[in-house]
XYZ file of C-alpha atoms in Angstrom:
372
model
C 54.265 130.407 143.986
C 53.971 132.274 147.281
C 50.241 132.946 146.897
C 49.599 129.348 145.918
C 51.589 128.094 148.896
C 49.656 130.335 151.274
C 46.394 128.886 149.993
C 47.621 125.327 150.281
C 47.772 124.812 154.057
C 46.345 121.315 154.315
C 45.886 120.410 157.989
C 45.518 116.633 157.650
C 47.970 113.933 156.617
C 46.066 110.657 156.194
C 49.167 108.461 156.044
C 52.593 108.548 157.661
C 55.481 106.208 156.950
C 57.602 105.941 160.070
C 61.012 104.319 160.166
C 61.214 102.898 163.682
C 64.716 101.625 162.868
C 67.072 101.894 159.921
C 69.046 98.839 161.037
C 68.663 95.691 158.979
C 69.704 92.087 159.476
C 70.073 91.431 155.736
C 72.292 92.799 152.986
C 70.032 92.420 149.966
C 71.802 92.977 146.644
C 69.083 95.462 145.668
C 69.510 97.686 148.763
C 72.069 100.247 149.894
C 72.708 98.058 152.960
C 74.657 95.733 150.652
C 77.136 98.436 149.619
C 80.391 98.047 151.514
C 82.285 101.060 152.746
C 79.433 103.557 152.913
C 78.858 105.492 156.103
C 75.442 104.420 157.345
C 74.148 105.860 160.610
C 72.313 103.032 162.379
C 69.706 104.098 164.899
C 66.184 103.607 166.216
C 63.559 106.317 166.470
C 63.670 108.170 169.793
C 60.917 108.604 172.365
C 61.345 112.368 171.971
C 60.543 112.110 168.274
C 57.425 110.074 169.012
C 56.347 112.605 171.643
C 56.654 115.458 169.118
C 54.573 113.384 166.728
C 51.823 112.307 169.120
C 49.497 115.322 168.868
C 49.538 115.186 165.080
C 48.433 111.557 165.022
C 44.897 112.772 165.703
C 44.897 113.933 162.051
C 46.330 110.652 160.765
C 44.362 107.648 159.552
C 47.206 105.165 159.182
C 50.887 104.687 159.946
C 53.220 102.293 158.164
C 56.199 101.265 160.293
C 58.886 100.705 157.686
C 61.824 102.465 156.094
C 65.347 101.393 155.175
C 65.542 98.969 158.101
C 63.840 95.805 159.340
C 61.206 96.764 161.911
C 61.049 93.308 163.485
C 64.579 93.826 164.826
C 62.954 95.870 167.607
C 61.941 93.659 170.551
C 59.354 96.296 171.506
C 57.677 96.478 168.079
C 54.409 95.029 169.423
C 54.401 97.786 172.046
C 54.828 100.397 169.318
C 51.903 98.868 167.442
C 49.699 99.121 170.537
C 50.816 102.711 171.108
C 49.917 103.841 167.586
C 46.638 101.945 167.783
C 45.859 103.835 171.009
C 46.260 107.096 169.054
C 43.457 105.952 166.736
C 45.624 104.931 163.755
C 45.528 101.871 161.578
C 48.970 100.263 161.777
C 50.860 98.227 159.194
C 54.416 97.018 158.729
C 56.596 95.652 155.942
C 59.113 92.928 156.753
C 61.607 90.706 154.966
C 60.133 87.856 157.037
C 63.484 86.418 158.061
C 63.032 87.037 161.804
C 59.430 85.882 162.212
C 58.652 83.573 165.119
C 55.302 82.216 166.214
C 55.360 84.228 169.448
C 56.303 87.434 167.612
C 53.504 87.069 165.081
C 51.021 86.223 167.815
C 52.035 89.394 169.676
C 51.439 91.418 166.501
C 47.952 89.980 166.070
C 47.032 90.518 169.724
C 48.410 94.084 169.553
C 45.960 94.806 166.721
C 48.256 94.994 163.709
C 46.053 95.870 160.726
C 48.360 95.064 157.822
C 51.444 92.939 157.239
C 53.405 93.107 153.986
C 56.266 90.732 153.275
C 58.852 91.524 150.631
C 59.656 88.797 148.132
C 62.258 88.502 145.377
C 61.394 85.410 143.376
C 59.319 82.279 143.838
C 62.295 79.889 143.933
C 64.714 79.585 146.821
C 67.662 79.780 144.432
C 66.703 83.207 143.103
C 65.284 84.688 146.301
C 68.259 83.606 148.399
C 70.711 84.934 145.822
C 69.168 88.407 146.116
C 68.266 88.388 149.808
C 70.586 85.949 151.560
C 70.867 82.239 152.247
C 67.843 80.708 153.958
C 65.629 83.794 153.617
C 63.257 82.118 151.156
C 62.356 79.303 153.536
C 61.930 81.656 156.499
C 59.650 83.957 154.513
C 57.286 81.163 153.447
C 57.305 79.663 156.918
C 56.305 83.068 158.257
C 53.409 83.362 155.826
C 52.187 79.917 156.874
C 52.470 80.821 160.570
C 50.478 84.023 160.135
C 47.772 82.141 158.249
C 47.486 79.460 160.946
C 47.591 81.950 163.823
C 44.825 84.084 162.339
C 42.664 80.969 162.081
C 43.442 79.794 165.631
C 42.742 83.254 167.059
C 39.665 83.772 164.846
C 41.192 87.026 163.638
C 40.776 88.690 160.270
C 43.795 90.907 160.957
C 46.401 91.576 159.883
C 45.546 91.720 156.209
C 48.494 90.047 154.503
C 50.131 91.429 151.364
C 53.181 90.542 149.294
C 55.517 93.091 147.719
C 57.195 91.243 144.864
C 60.351 92.775 143.409
C 60.459 92.661 139.624
C 63.825 92.047 137.983
C 64.647 90.415 134.635
C 65.038 87.104 136.525
C 62.090 87.352 138.925
C 59.597 88.334 136.209
C 59.216 84.784 134.795
C 58.622 83.442 138.330
C 55.767 85.897 138.978
C 52.870 83.456 138.232
C 54.463 80.764 140.392
C 54.828 83.200 143.296
C 51.156 84.184 143.061
C 50.193 80.494 142.888
C 52.117 79.713 146.079
C 50.272 82.511 147.888
C 46.815 81.179 147.021
C 46.584 78.891 150.060
C 48.119 81.308 152.552
C 45.424 83.932 152.940
C 47.280 86.627 150.977
C 44.867 89.446 150.077
C 47.095 91.627 147.906
C 50.011 90.727 145.665
C 51.812 93.837 144.406
C 54.655 93.578 141.922
C 57.044 96.529 142.248
C 60.030 97.921 140.386
C 63.553 98.466 141.671
C 63.399 102.226 141.202
C 66.497 103.563 142.961
C 69.548 101.484 141.981
C 72.859 102.969 143.145
C 75.440 100.451 141.889
C 76.249 98.965 138.505
C 74.962 95.592 139.672
C 71.684 97.051 140.889
C 71.185 98.804 137.566
C 71.389 95.435 135.795
C 68.549 94.221 138.039
C 66.258 97.036 136.935
C 63.357 95.894 134.762
C 62.000 99.204 133.455
C 61.472 100.361 130.813
C 60.376 97.161 129.103
C 58.444 96.438 125.936
C 55.212 94.526 126.521
C 56.057 91.721 124.131
C 54.388 88.306 123.807
C 56.449 86.717 126.606
C 55.701 89.488 129.089
C 52.007 89.431 128.208
C 51.952 85.672 128.806
C 53.563 86.095 132.236
C 51.114 88.825 133.228
C 48.100 86.830 132.001
C 49.258 83.762 133.919
C 49.734 85.846 137.066
C 46.246 87.354 136.699
C 44.761 83.874 136.318
C 46.469 82.585 139.459
C 45.341 85.665 141.379
C 41.772 85.189 140.179
C 41.710 81.551 141.270
C 43.166 82.477 144.659
C 40.898 85.510 145.144
C 43.979 87.677 145.437
C 44.045 91.293 144.307
C 46.948 91.639 141.884
C 48.721 94.924 141.227
C 51.150 95.134 138.326
C 53.241 98.243 137.581
C 53.579 99.987 134.267
C 56.513 98.982 132.089
C 56.768 102.200 130.095
C 56.999 105.874 130.953
C 53.794 107.812 131.541
C 53.294 111.432 132.674
C 52.247 111.560 136.335
C 50.983 114.592 138.275
C 52.516 113.065 141.408
C 54.042 109.739 142.300
C 52.440 106.829 144.146
C 54.006 108.066 147.397
C 51.464 110.905 147.185
C 53.364 113.769 148.872
C 50.098 115.712 149.203
C 48.822 113.349 151.872
C 51.787 111.294 153.033
C 55.304 111.779 154.273
C 58.251 109.848 155.643
C 59.684 110.190 159.144
C 63.166 108.701 159.369
C 64.720 106.991 162.367
C 66.753 110.138 163.062
C 63.502 112.128 163.193
C 63.906 113.799 159.807
C 60.648 114.656 158.017
C 60.941 114.019 154.285
C 58.367 113.721 151.471
C 59.356 110.108 150.850
C 61.623 107.317 152.018
C 63.875 107.597 148.960
C 64.685 111.231 149.737
C 66.250 110.529 153.130
C 68.267 107.276 153.311
C 70.364 106.568 156.426
C 73.409 107.866 154.520
C 71.814 111.297 154.057
C 74.037 114.269 154.784
C 77.092 112.119 155.508
C 80.316 111.683 153.565
C 80.421 108.677 151.258
C 83.390 106.725 149.994
C 84.952 107.440 146.620
C 84.027 104.085 145.100
C 83.064 104.870 141.516
C 80.910 101.733 141.429
C 78.185 103.375 143.486
C 76.147 106.449 142.697
C 75.068 107.472 146.171
C 76.193 110.999 145.400
C 73.506 111.105 142.690
C 70.671 110.411 145.128
C 68.512 113.463 145.741
C 68.008 114.459 149.369
C 65.205 116.478 150.901
C 63.909 117.085 154.392
C 61.936 119.906 156.006
C 62.809 119.486 159.666
C 63.083 116.907 162.399
C 60.604 115.740 165.012
C 63.604 115.166 167.263
C 63.347 118.878 168.084
C 60.101 120.191 166.546
C 56.432 119.231 166.591
C 55.379 117.549 163.358
C 52.520 119.993 162.738
C 54.957 122.921 162.664
C 57.099 121.150 160.078
C 54.124 120.128 157.910
C 52.767 123.703 157.900
C 56.153 125.355 157.353
C 56.351 127.581 154.304
C 58.978 125.512 152.420
C 56.951 122.325 152.873
C 53.723 124.028 151.770
C 55.456 125.370 148.678
C 56.747 121.882 147.904
C 53.252 120.377 148.119
C 51.699 123.270 146.197
C 53.668 122.303 143.079
C 52.125 118.835 143.115
C 48.692 120.260 143.862
C 48.894 122.457 140.765
C 50.085 119.523 138.629
C 47.176 117.446 139.916
C 44.686 120.207 139.039
C 46.059 120.362 135.485
C 45.863 116.593 135.129
C 42.300 116.388 136.466
C 41.140 119.240 134.244
C 42.463 117.623 131.079
C 41.277 114.109 131.922
C 37.782 115.431 132.627
C 37.545 116.272 128.923
C 37.935 112.622 127.922
C 34.614 110.960 127.185
C 33.569 107.348 126.897
C 32.095 107.659 123.414
C 33.767 106.901 120.060
C 35.733 110.148 120.246
C 37.301 109.110 123.557
C 40.564 107.823 122.072
C 41.185 111.035 120.176
C 40.269 113.065 123.265
C 42.642 111.000 125.381
C 45.540 111.604 122.986
C 44.815 115.329 123.007
C 44.616 115.350 126.810
C 47.929 113.487 127.050
C 49.616 116.025 124.782
C 48.212 118.939 126.789
C 49.314 117.322 130.063
C 52.868 116.743 128.806
C 53.107 120.358 127.604
C 51.733 121.672 130.884
C 54.081 119.520 132.970
C 57.049 120.810 130.954
C 56.210 124.284 132.254
C 55.438 122.998 135.743
C 58.113 120.433 136.614
C 58.106 118.650 139.963
C 60.401 119.926 142.736
C 64.088 119.621 141.892
C 64.641 116.673 144.232
C 61.920 114.716 142.396
C 62.720 115.609 138.781
C 64.830 112.534 138.042
C 62.837 110.096 140.163
C 61.541 107.130 138.117
C 58.327 107.159 140.147
C 57.417 110.461 138.502
C 57.356 108.485 135.239
C 54.974 105.913 136.659
C 57.600 103.340 137.668
C-alpha cells in the first residue's frame, strides 16, 4: 500500500463540497436534525478556514455550498458566492427552499450563482409537509416560480435549476407528478435519490432500497421518463438493487467535504455535526453506528497539506486501485453477441477482486458503495 500511495499524489481536486453552516431551520424526519436529545454543534465556517482554503481553489473547478445545514440561513451567502466566483470556481448550492425571497434569489443571480438545487420530498403538500414541516411545500414551489421569473426578467441563463427528489415508499408513486409540475418552471435536471443513511427506526421505514423492479415500479419510472421528455428535463433515477461499485458517486478521488468546523472528510456522511461528540443513550437512534473519518482541519492547516498527507493519499489509493480493476474488466466486454456472456464474466471477476480489495473501513458498510 505504501508504494501505491506514494505514486498516487494527485494535485487537483475538481470539486469541493463546503458546508458554510451546519445550522438548519427545519427538522425533516429523514435528517439527524430531527432527532431530539443529540448533541449537535451548530456553527458557521470561519474566515480562517476559508483563508487556508483559498490557495487551493486555483486547482478547483467547482464548489458546492451545502452540508448538513441550510446555506440560505447565512445573510452573507451572496457574498460567499461572489468570493468563490472570484477564485475562478463554478458555484452551486442546495436548499430546502423554505427561506427563499425574491430579493435573496435576485442577489444569487447577480452574484453569478451557477447552479441551484432544491430538495423535494413528494409532489403533494400533504406528503412533503409531513416529512419536511408545515408550509414547506408551498414555499418550495413558490421559490421555483420566483427563480424562473427572475431569470427571465434578468435575461439570465443561470443558475441552472435542479431538483433532488427523495425516494421513499410513499414518495415513489408521486414521482411522475413531481416531474410534471417542474415542466413549466425551467428545471433542467430532476434527480431522484435514496435515503441512504437512516439513523432511527422511523427513518429506516422510509428507506426504499433494495426494491424489486416490479410492474408498478416500472410503470412509475416510465411515466416519470415521459414527463421528463415532454418537459425537456434530464431525469436521473437511482438503482434499486445492489451492484458492485469501484467507488461511490461522491467520487473521493476528485472530491471531498469540508465541514463547518473546518474538518476535511472524504464525504458529507463521514463527518456530521455530531462527529466526535457524546450522544445520548436513546436506543431508538443508531448514531453510534455512523462511520466517521477526517484527515485534518482547514481551521489550522492549509487544504493542500491535508489533501497530500500520507493517510489521505493511502485512502484514495484504495479507490484508485479498485477503479483500475473495474476499468480493466469492463474493457473486455464487447458489443457483439458475446457481450452478455462477457459482461457476466466481468461482473464475477470484479466481485472477486473487490472481495480482496475492500474499500476503506469507514466506507465498507455505506450503501453508496452498493450503488444506492
